[in-house]
Amino acid sequence: MNDIKLLFEPRSIAVVGASKDPKKIGHTFIKNILASGYAGKLYPINPAGGDVLGLQAYPDINAIDGAVDMVCTTIPARFVYDSVKACADRGVKYNVIITSGFSEIGDIATERKIADYAASRGMRVVGPNVFGVYSAEARMDATFGPGGIMPGSVAIVTQSGALGLAMIGKSKVENIGLSAIVSIGNKCDIDEADLLEYLTDQERTRVILMYIEGIKDGDRFIEAVKKATKKKPVVVIKSGRSERGAVAAASHTGSLAGSDEIIDAILRQNGVIRADTIQQAFDWCKYLGNSPAPTGDQAVIITNGGGIGVMATDACEKYDIELYDDGKKLKEMFSPVTPSFGSTKNPIDITGGAAGAEYNSALSVALDAKEIGASIALYCETSTFLAADLEKVLEQNHNSYELKKKPLLFAIVGGEDIENAIVKLGRKNVPVFGDVDEAVACLGKLYWYHRYLRYHSELYEDAAVPVAAITEICTNAIKQDRYFLLAHEAQKIMDLVGIPVPKSYIARNLDEAITCAEKCGYPVVMKVVSRDIIHKSDAGGVALDLEDRNEVIDAYQAIMQSCRAYKHDAKIEGVEIAEMLKKEVETIIGARRDQTFGPVIMFGLGGIYVEVMKDVAFRALPLSRREILNMIKETRSYPLLLGVRGEEQKDIDAVIAVIIKLGALISKCPAISDIEINPLMVYEQNKGAKAVDVRILLAKDERSTT
Ligand code: ACO
């Protein structure tokens, strides 16, 4: 396998299709590589020979004497395969295929042929359908972009070429220097994971920005991204929704898990910051790349106006930033620098009369306070503080904070002078924003990332699973050509992994139903048992709260009648009699094997409204206890578990235990594709939780049961 470093730091480059014609892409490549100051060898290749921009052109790759690390292919699609073949035979390490017109327009076969031949000779391919590679490390602009890329510390990996070229332009306007930019196009060989591998260890790169449409190899991607976020922030703009989530619609977990929700959860879980817009992504990259880590968990807001202070407080809550609120200490610290008619409660209001000196004093108090981990300074334009002075004050304070490695951001609002100040200070990398939300969001992402770093190394939870016994149950079902388990089989599996289920018995006829109900103790629930009826309620196959023998008899007859009417040829094995549980908080826990990301788990509000409320959260396995709790807390109905209106808190530990066991079950038993407990009835603290209804689907791949 070639060292990926050679793609970003090649010792020699050949451009196939280098042309004298300035309008051609092959010409721009030579021009940009020369202009960027690349110090390695550069070989234009053109069958006509001659020279291109003063460099001798070679008729083909074999006419070059020395080794060639990287080739940029800029010739029409119909010539690409032969050219790739010649390069691969010649020992080229990387071939960046700029040419369009392959799988993206349906020609998958030629693209496969190119990738296969390259692989057979050990040549790696970027693209096809890409704009090239820029690397600050090699001072190499091997792209057909506008040129003049500012070297810096943000690396961009993009699936969309056009967006990538646009980002080059935008990075200049935003004063963001790039360490690398590369588009991956059709990803016939090299993908995001390969590029992350290099960028993770490359010192120059302080932040990685990725634009992703779809992920092919989820496991590799997760591994790569997990390694990257341990070392530096990764900001992702992910667009597009795949159809994959709809595949397993046989269970709630399948239909609730649009693949975008799963990707979103997995990105977060692995420390990735997901941006919705290009502007957000640029703001966050610029800030995260330049800012020191917070020195403590709590921040302070310093403002000259109450309204803007309240807005910032709201934004802090939105972005999960804790505000320092020890009133006594705040008063001690800030009353010497706050007018008597101001406020020393966080936000610290130094009032509308505040000018440079007042901001300097208040900000230096916050800088020196060890209780304060970061500062946000707000300014509404007033006549007492001139914009020219403001620029100086902001820059000076920025420098002092930078020196002491404490984060400081500014949000300043006003007219033309203020807007101009934002642009000027932005060019000097002073984090100044024209909107409170933008500023606070940056700090929020910084806090979030550093919290992730603190906790990511926690141990994953696991549980014992008797795989052989479970596989046997699954294999028996498949032998009957059945890819779902009957209720008693699912319950047996719950027993085997130690998830509590209500007492229940299977009765094959009415007499047995009565005996079972008596064994169970009234009241009981009766449910039809049939391989042909999955949605029992729809078929009238469920009767609740049966108080005595007579009700059991009536319910049995009613269930038989409705189920036959629902599906006249249904084979009915009998009924299940179970204890009727006291109603408590109904949750849902699902686990399934996602085609891209492997085992994933879902938690949410359960019961019959689950698909209407869609109050669920996802995670990929394995999981630490903290991450499981985070998933539970992410749901809107989390307060129900804490207890509302004087209720006692519910047994959250029992929910966590079920999640751990279900996670272990789906991870260790490949015969199972989906498990869903709905509802998992959660009782008061220390009283546990019970899996009332369990649905298990089996993997259709026979290999999984062997
Ligand atoms: N070896 C070397 N040179 C060759 C070969 C060969 N086998 N075959 C042809 N050439 C030369 C040609 O003679 C020509 O040189 P010349 O100007 O001296 O005659 C040069 O290579 C280019 O060939 P053309 O036929 O002129 O092709 P052209 O430059 O018009 O187009 C290109 C080639 C750019 C690769 C085009 O086919 C293409 O795919 N364009 C789209 C590129 C793109 O957008 N990629 C995605 C980027 S990301 C985004 O979306 C922005």
PDB file of C-alpha atoms in Angstrom, residues 481-686:
ATOM      1  CA  ASP A 481     -39.029 -20.564   6.834  1.00  0.00           C
ATOM      2  CA  ARG A 482     -39.820 -17.924   9.427  1.00  0.00           C
ATOM      3  CA  TYR A 483     -37.713 -14.758   9.716  1.00  0.00           C
ATOM      4  CA  PHE A 484     -39.321 -13.455  12.876  1.00  0.00           C
ATOM      5  CA  LEU A 485     -39.610 -15.013  16.293  1.00  0.00           C
ATOM      6  CA  LEU A 486     -42.858 -15.844  18.021  1.00  0.00           C
ATOM      7  CA  ALA A 487     -43.573 -14.092  21.303  1.00  0.00           C
ATOM      8  CA  HIS A 488     -42.487 -16.992  23.493  1.00  0.00           C
ATOM      9  CA  GLU A 489     -39.243 -17.401  21.526  1.00  0.00           C
ATOM     10  CA  ALA A 490     -38.478 -13.697  21.886  1.00  0.00           C
ATOM     11  CA  GLN A 491     -39.249 -13.916  25.599  1.00  0.00           C
ATOM     12  CA  LYS A 492     -36.947 -16.896  25.948  1.00  0.00           C
ATOM     13  CA  ILE A 493     -34.171 -14.778  24.440  1.00  0.00           C
ATOM     14  CA  MET A 494     -34.954 -11.972  26.889  1.00  0.00           C
ATOM     15  CA  ASP A 495     -34.644 -14.536  29.699  1.00  0.00           C
ATOM     16  CA  LEU A 496     -31.328 -15.729  28.323  1.00  0.00           C
ATOM     17  CA  VAL A 497     -29.834 -12.229  28.347  1.00  0.00           C
ATOM     18  CA  GLY A 498     -31.500 -11.261  31.625  1.00  0.00           C
ATOM     19  CA  ILE A 499     -34.036  -8.668  30.466  1.00  0.00           C
ATOM     20  CA  PRO A 500     -37.106  -8.958  32.723  1.00  0.00           C
ATOM     21  CA  VAL A 501     -40.370  -9.811  30.976  1.00  0.00           C
ATOM     22  CA  PRO A 502     -43.866 -10.155  32.433  1.00  0.00           C
ATOM     23  CA  LYS A 503     -44.879 -13.675  33.520  1.00  0.00           C
ATOM     24  CA  SER A 504     -46.433 -15.392  30.549  1.00  0.00           C
ATOM     25  CA  TYR A 505     -47.552 -18.794  29.321  1.00  0.00           C
ATOM     26  CA  ILE A 506     -48.634 -20.245  26.004  1.00  0.00           C
ATOM     27  CA  ALA A 507     -52.047 -21.936  25.886  1.00  0.00           C
ATOM     28  CA  ARG A 508     -53.039 -24.062  22.921  1.00  0.00           C
ATOM     29  CA  ASN A 509     -56.749 -24.180  23.733  1.00  0.00           C
ATOM     30  CA  LEU A 510     -59.357 -22.580  25.942  1.00  0.00           C
ATOM     31  CA  ASP A 511     -58.853 -24.961  28.892  1.00  0.00           C
ATOM     32  CA  GLU A 512     -55.138 -24.291  28.928  1.00  0.00           C
ATOM     33  CA  ALA A 513     -55.854 -20.547  28.666  1.00  0.00           C
ATOM     34  CA  ILE A 514     -57.923 -20.687  31.871  1.00  0.00           C
ATOM     35  CA  THR A 515     -55.273 -22.717  33.732  1.00  0.00           C
ATOM     36  CA  CYS A 516     -52.516 -20.362  32.597  1.00  0.00           C
ATOM     37  CA  ALA A 517     -54.490 -17.268  33.643  1.00  0.00           C
ATOM     38  CA  GLU A 518     -54.920 -18.764  37.098  1.00  0.00           C
ATOM     39  CA  LYS A 519     -51.185 -19.561  37.299  1.00  0.00           C
ATOM     40  CA  CYS A 520     -50.363 -16.008  36.252  1.00  0.00           C
ATOM     41  CA  GLY A 521     -52.766 -14.335  38.700  1.00  0.00           C
ATOM     42  CA  TYR A 522     -55.498 -11.915  37.568  1.00  0.00           C
ATOM     43  CA  PRO A 523     -55.677  -9.484  35.844  1.00  0.00           C
ATOM     44  CA  VAL A 524     -54.096 -10.945  32.685  1.00  0.00           C
ATOM     45  CA  VAL A 525     -53.476 -10.048  29.052  1.00  0.00           C
ATOM     46  CA  MET A 526     -54.277 -12.428  26.181  1.00  0.00           C
ATOM     47  CA  LYS A 527     -52.537 -12.226  22.792  1.00  0.00           C
ATOM     48  CA  VAL A 528     -52.863 -14.408  19.724  1.00  0.00           C
ATOM     49  CA  VAL A 529     -49.856 -16.551  18.783  1.00  0.00           C
ATOM     50  CA  SER A 530     -49.569 -16.964  15.048  1.00  0.00           C
ATOM     51  CA  ARG A 531     -46.741 -16.884  12.567  1.00  0.00           C
ATOM     52  CA  ASP A 532     -49.120 -15.307  10.062  1.00  0.00           C
ATOM     53  CA  ILE A 533     -50.117 -12.321  12.204  1.00  0.00           C
ATOM     54  CA  ILE A 534     -47.379  -9.826  13.057  1.00  0.00           C
ATOM     55  CA  HIS A 535     -49.519  -6.820  13.960  1.00  0.00           C
ATOM     56  CA  LYS A 536     -51.687  -8.472  16.592  1.00  0.00           C
ATOM     57  CA  SER A 537     -53.726  -5.411  17.608  1.00  0.00           C
ATOM     58  CA  ASP A 538     -54.723  -4.714  13.998  1.00  0.00           C
ATOM     59  CA  ALA A 539     -56.064  -8.261  13.787  1.00  0.00           C
ATOM     60  CA  GLY A 540     -58.044  -7.933  17.003  1.00  0.00           C
ATOM     61  CA  GLY A 541     -55.658 -10.448  18.530  1.00  0.00           C
ATOM     62  CA  VAL A 542     -55.109  -8.708  21.875  1.00  0.00           C
ATOM     63  CA  ALA A 543     -57.342  -8.486  24.967  1.00  0.00           C
ATOM     64  CA  LEU A 544     -56.259  -6.519  28.029  1.00  0.00           C
ATOM     65  CA  ASP A 545     -57.115  -6.472  31.696  1.00  0.00           C
ATOM     66  CA  LEU A 546     -59.017  -9.762  31.954  1.00  0.00           C
ATOM     67  CA  GLU A 547     -60.210  -9.928  35.560  1.00  0.00           C
ATOM     68  CA  ASP A 548     -61.569 -13.453  35.910  1.00  0.00           C
ATOM     69  CA  ARG A 549     -62.275 -16.826  34.319  1.00  0.00           C
ATOM     70  CA  ASN A 550     -65.385 -15.593  32.441  1.00  0.00           C
ATOM     71  CA  GLU A 551     -63.541 -12.710  30.862  1.00  0.00           C
ATOM     72  CA  VAL A 552     -60.801 -15.131  29.773  1.00  0.00           C
ATOM     73  CA  ILE A 553     -63.373 -17.361  28.077  1.00  0.00           C
ATOM     74  CA  ASP A 554     -65.032 -14.431  26.273  1.00  0.00           C
ATOM     75  CA  ALA A 555     -61.722 -12.924  25.208  1.00  0.00           C
ATOM     76  CA  TYR A 556     -60.453 -16.270  23.873  1.00  0.00           C
ATOM     77  CA  GLN A 557     -63.500 -16.685  21.662  1.00  0.00           C
ATOM     78  CA  ALA A 558     -63.415 -13.066  20.466  1.00  0.00           C
ATOM     79  CA  ILE A 559     -59.711 -13.272  19.555  1.00  0.00           C
ATOM     80  CA  MET A 560     -60.166 -16.498  17.571  1.00  0.00           C
ATOM     81  CA  GLN A 561     -63.075 -14.998  15.668  1.00  0.00           C
ATOM     82  CA  SER A 562     -61.394 -11.675  14.805  1.00  0.00           C
ATOM     83  CA  CYS A 563     -58.091 -13.248  13.790  1.00  0.00           C
ATOM     84  CA  ARG A 564     -59.811 -15.702  11.452  1.00  0.00           C
ATOM     85  CA  ALA A 565     -61.793 -12.831   9.955  1.00  0.00           C
ATOM     86  CA  TYR A 566     -58.558 -10.809   9.600  1.00  0.00           C
ATOM     87  CA  LYS A 567     -56.672 -13.607   7.838  1.00  0.00           C
ATOM     88  CA  HIS A 568     -58.813 -16.652   7.174  1.00  0.00           C
ATOM     89  CA  ASP A 569     -55.878 -18.966   6.393  1.00  0.00           C
ATOM     90  CA  ALA A 570     -53.743 -17.855   9.353  1.00  0.00           C
ATOM     91  CA  LYS A 571     -52.280 -20.763  11.298  1.00  0.00           C
ATOM     92  CA  ILE A 572     -53.104 -19.975  14.915  1.00  0.00           C
ATOM     93  CA  GLU A 573     -50.886 -21.759  17.416  1.00  0.00           C
ATOM     94  CA  GLY A 574     -52.855 -20.593  20.451  1.00  0.00           C
ATOM     95  CA  VAL A 575     -52.773 -17.615  22.807  1.00  0.00           C
ATOM     96  CA  GLU A 576     -50.256 -16.134  25.145  1.00  0.00           C
ATOM     97  CA  ILE A 577     -51.470 -15.357  28.643  1.00  0.00           C
ATOM     98  CA  ALA A 578     -49.395 -12.770  30.490  1.00  0.00           C
ATOM     99  CA  GLU A 579     -49.625 -10.772  33.680  1.00  0.00           C
ATOM    100  CA  MET A 580     -51.324  -7.407  33.166  1.00  0.00           C
ATOM    101  CA  LEU A 581     -48.811  -4.807  34.134  1.00  0.00           C
ATOM    102  CA  LYS A 582     -49.414  -1.612  35.996  1.00  0.00           C
ATOM    103  CA  LYS A 583     -49.072   1.228  33.522  1.00  0.00           C
ATOM    104  CA  GLU A 584     -45.973   3.341  34.019  1.00  0.00           C
ATOM    105  CA  VAL A 585     -43.640   5.222  31.685  1.00  0.00           C
ATOM    106  CA  GLU A 586     -43.659   3.404  28.362  1.00  0.00           C
ATOM    107  CA  THR A 587     -40.378   3.566  26.514  1.00  0.00           C
ATOM    108  CA  ILE A 588     -39.130   1.924  23.337  1.00  0.00           C
ATOM    109  CA  ILE A 589     -35.725   0.362  22.850  1.00  0.00           C
ATOM    110  CA  GLY A 590     -34.723  -0.897  19.441  1.00  0.00           C
ATOM    111  CA  ALA A 591     -31.542  -2.399  18.104  1.00  0.00           C
ATOM    112  CA  ARG A 592     -30.725  -3.149  14.519  1.00  0.00           C
ATOM    113  CA  ARG A 593     -27.867  -3.845  12.217  1.00  0.00           C
ATOM    114  CA  ASP A 594     -27.471  -0.816   9.956  1.00  0.00           C
ATOM    115  CA  GLN A 595     -26.072  -1.681   6.534  1.00  0.00           C
ATOM    116  CA  THR A 596     -23.544   1.136   6.630  1.00  0.00           C
ATOM    117  CA  PHE A 597     -22.692   1.500  10.301  1.00  0.00           C
ATOM    118  CA  GLY A 598     -23.287  -1.934  11.836  1.00  0.00           C
ATOM    119  CA  PRO A 599     -25.195  -2.335  15.120  1.00  0.00           C
ATOM    120  CA  VAL A 600     -27.145   0.739  16.214  1.00  0.00           C
ATOM    121  CA  ILE A 601     -29.467   1.276  19.138  1.00  0.00           C
ATOM    122  CA  MET A 602     -32.531   3.464  19.555  1.00  0.00           C
ATOM    123  CA  PHE A 603     -34.213   4.744  22.699  1.00  0.00           C
ATOM    124  CA  GLY A 604     -37.345   6.823  22.982  1.00  0.00           C
ATOM    125  CA  LEU A 605     -40.859   7.349  24.147  1.00  0.00           C
ATOM    126  CA  GLY A 606     -42.716   4.086  23.566  1.00  0.00           C
ATOM    127  CA  GLY A 607     -46.286   2.901  23.326  1.00  0.00           C
ATOM    128  CA  ILE A 608     -48.683   3.195  20.445  1.00  0.00           C
ATOM    129  CA  TYR A 609     -47.811   6.803  19.545  1.00  0.00           C
ATOM    130  CA  VAL A 610     -44.171   6.089  18.920  1.00  0.00           C
ATOM    131  CA  GLU A 611     -44.268   6.765  15.181  1.00  0.00           C
ATOM    132  CA  VAL A 612     -46.369   9.901  15.610  1.00  0.00           C
ATOM    133  CA  MET A 613     -44.181  11.415  18.299  1.00  0.00           C
ATOM    134  CA  LYS A 614     -40.895  10.264  16.776  1.00  0.00           C
ATOM    135  CA  ASP A 615     -39.243  11.126  20.069  1.00  0.00           C
ATOM    136  CA  VAL A 616     -36.255   8.856  19.705  1.00  0.00           C
ATOM    137  CA  ALA A 617     -32.469   9.067  19.812  1.00  0.00           C
ATOM    138  CA  PHE A 618     -29.897   6.818  18.156  1.00  0.00           C
ATOM    139  CA  ARG A 619     -26.353   5.684  18.824  1.00  0.00           C
ATOM    140  CA  ALA A 620     -23.923   3.281  17.207  1.00  0.00           C
ATOM    141  CA  LEU A 621     -22.510   0.521  19.377  1.00  0.00           C
ATOM    142  CA  PRO A 622     -20.396   0.083  21.431  1.00  0.00           C
ATOM    143  CA  LEU A 623     -21.398   2.655  24.028  1.00  0.00           C
ATOM    144  CA  SER A 624     -20.105   3.969  27.317  1.00  0.00           C
ATOM    145  CA  ARG A 625     -22.538   4.394  30.199  1.00  0.00           C
ATOM    146  CA  ARG A 626     -22.331   8.187  29.873  1.00  0.00           C
ATOM    147  CA  GLU A 627     -23.184   8.004  26.169  1.00  0.00           C
ATOM    148  CA  ILE A 628     -26.188   5.775  26.936  1.00  0.00           C
ATOM    149  CA  LEU A 629     -27.378   8.341  29.454  1.00  0.00           C
ATOM    150  CA  ASN A 630     -26.774  11.116  26.919  1.00  0.00           C
ATOM    151  CA  MET A 631     -28.954   9.230  24.436  1.00  0.00           C
ATOM    152  CA  ILE A 632     -31.743   8.916  27.013  1.00  0.00           C
ATOM    153  CA  LYS A 633     -31.425  12.599  27.944  1.00  0.00           C
ATOM    154  CA  GLU A 634     -31.612  13.620  24.290  1.00  0.00           C
ATOM    155  CA  THR A 635     -35.287  12.628  24.046  1.00  0.00           C
ATOM    156  CA  ARG A 636     -37.937  15.252  24.709  1.00  0.00           C
ATOM    157  CA  SER A 637     -39.695  12.898  27.094  1.00  0.00           C
ATOM    158  CA  TYR A 638     -36.684  12.463  29.375  1.00  0.00           C
ATOM    159  CA  PRO A 639     -38.466  14.545  32.092  1.00  0.00           C
ATOM    160  CA  LEU A 640     -41.069  11.751  32.308  1.00  0.00           C
ATOM    161  CA  LEU A 641     -38.320   9.476  33.585  1.00  0.00           C
ATOM    162  CA  LEU A 642     -37.302  12.080  36.139  1.00  0.00           C
ATOM    163  CA  GLY A 643     -40.905  12.154  37.353  1.00  0.00           C
ATOM    164  CA  VAL A 644     -43.370  14.999  36.807  1.00  0.00           C
ATOM    165  CA  ARG A 645     -45.754  16.754  39.202  1.00  0.00           C
ATOM    166  CA  GLY A 646     -44.356  15.206  42.338  1.00  0.00           C
ATOM    167  CA  GLU A 647     -44.018  11.713  40.891  1.00  0.00           C
ATOM    168  CA  GLU A 648     -41.060   9.644  41.978  1.00  0.00           C
ATOM    169  CA  GLN A 649     -38.115   9.341  39.584  1.00  0.00           C
ATOM    170  CA  LYS A 650     -38.251   6.234  37.400  1.00  0.00           C
ATOM    171  CA  ASP A 651     -35.654   3.486  37.317  1.00  0.00           C
ATOM    172  CA  ILE A 652     -33.244   4.982  34.761  1.00  0.00           C
ATOM    173  CA  ASP A 653     -30.537   2.494  35.760  1.00  0.00           C
ATOM    174  CA  ALA A 654     -32.858  -0.332  34.737  1.00  0.00           C
ATOM    175  CA  VAL A 655     -33.313   1.294  31.313  1.00  0.00           C
ATOM    176  CA  ILE A 656     -29.548   1.601  30.949  1.00  0.00           C
ATOM    177  CA  ALA A 657     -29.154  -2.073  31.867  1.00  0.00           C
ATOM    178  CA  VAL A 658     -31.671  -3.110  29.175  1.00  0.00           C
ATOM    179  CA  ILE A 659     -29.875  -0.955  26.579  1.00  0.00           C
ATOM    180  CA  ILE A 660     -26.538  -2.560  27.471  1.00  0.00           C
ATOM    181  CA  LYS A 661     -28.005  -6.074  27.178  1.00  0.00           C
ATOM    182  CA  LEU A 662     -29.838  -5.378  23.934  1.00  0.00           C
ATOM    183  CA  GLY A 663     -26.671  -3.823  22.502  1.00  0.00           C
ATOM    184  CA  ALA A 664     -24.647  -6.898  23.421  1.00  0.00           C
ATOM    185  CA  LEU A 665     -27.342  -9.138  21.923  1.00  0.00           C
ATOM    186  CA  ILE A 666     -27.450  -7.409  18.511  1.00  0.00           C
ATOM    187  CA  SER A 667     -23.654  -7.123  18.399  1.00  0.00           C
ATOM    188  CA  LYS A 668     -22.966 -10.771  19.229  1.00  0.00           C
ATOM    189  CA  CYS A 669     -25.812 -12.588  17.455  1.00  0.00           C
ATOM    190  CA  PRO A 670     -25.555 -12.086  13.689  1.00  0.00           C
ATOM    191  CA  ALA A 671     -28.679 -14.237  13.215  1.00  0.00           C
ATOM    192  CA  ILE A 672     -30.738 -11.319  14.554  1.00  0.00           C
ATOM    193  CA  SER A 673     -31.257  -8.250  12.396  1.00  0.00           C
ATOM    194  CA  ASP A 674     -33.776  -6.231  14.460  1.00  0.00           C
ATOM    195  CA  ILE A 675     -34.987  -6.291  18.041  1.00  0.00           C
ATOM    196  CA  GLU A 676     -37.607  -4.037  19.420  1.00  0.00           C
ATOM    197  CA  ILE A 677     -39.019  -3.757  22.894  1.00  0.00           C
ATOM    198  CA  ASN A 678     -42.159  -1.633  22.907  1.00  0.00           C
ATOM    199  CA  PRO A 679     -43.155  -0.850  25.468  1.00  0.00           C
ATOM    200  CA  LEU A 680     -40.415  -1.277  27.974  1.00  0.00           C
ATOM    201  CA  MET A 681     -42.429  -0.370  31.045  1.00  0.00           C
ATOM    202  CA  VAL A 682     -40.234   1.612  33.424  1.00  0.00           C
ATOM    203  CA  TYR A 683     -41.183   1.594  37.115  1.00  0.00           C
ATOM    204  CA  GLU A 684     -40.108   3.766  39.992  1.00  0.00           C
ATOM    205  CA  GLN A 685     -36.509   3.807  41.162  1.00  0.00           C
ATOM    206  CA  ASN A 686     -35.182   0.383  42.203  1.00  0.00           C
TER     207      ASN A 686
END
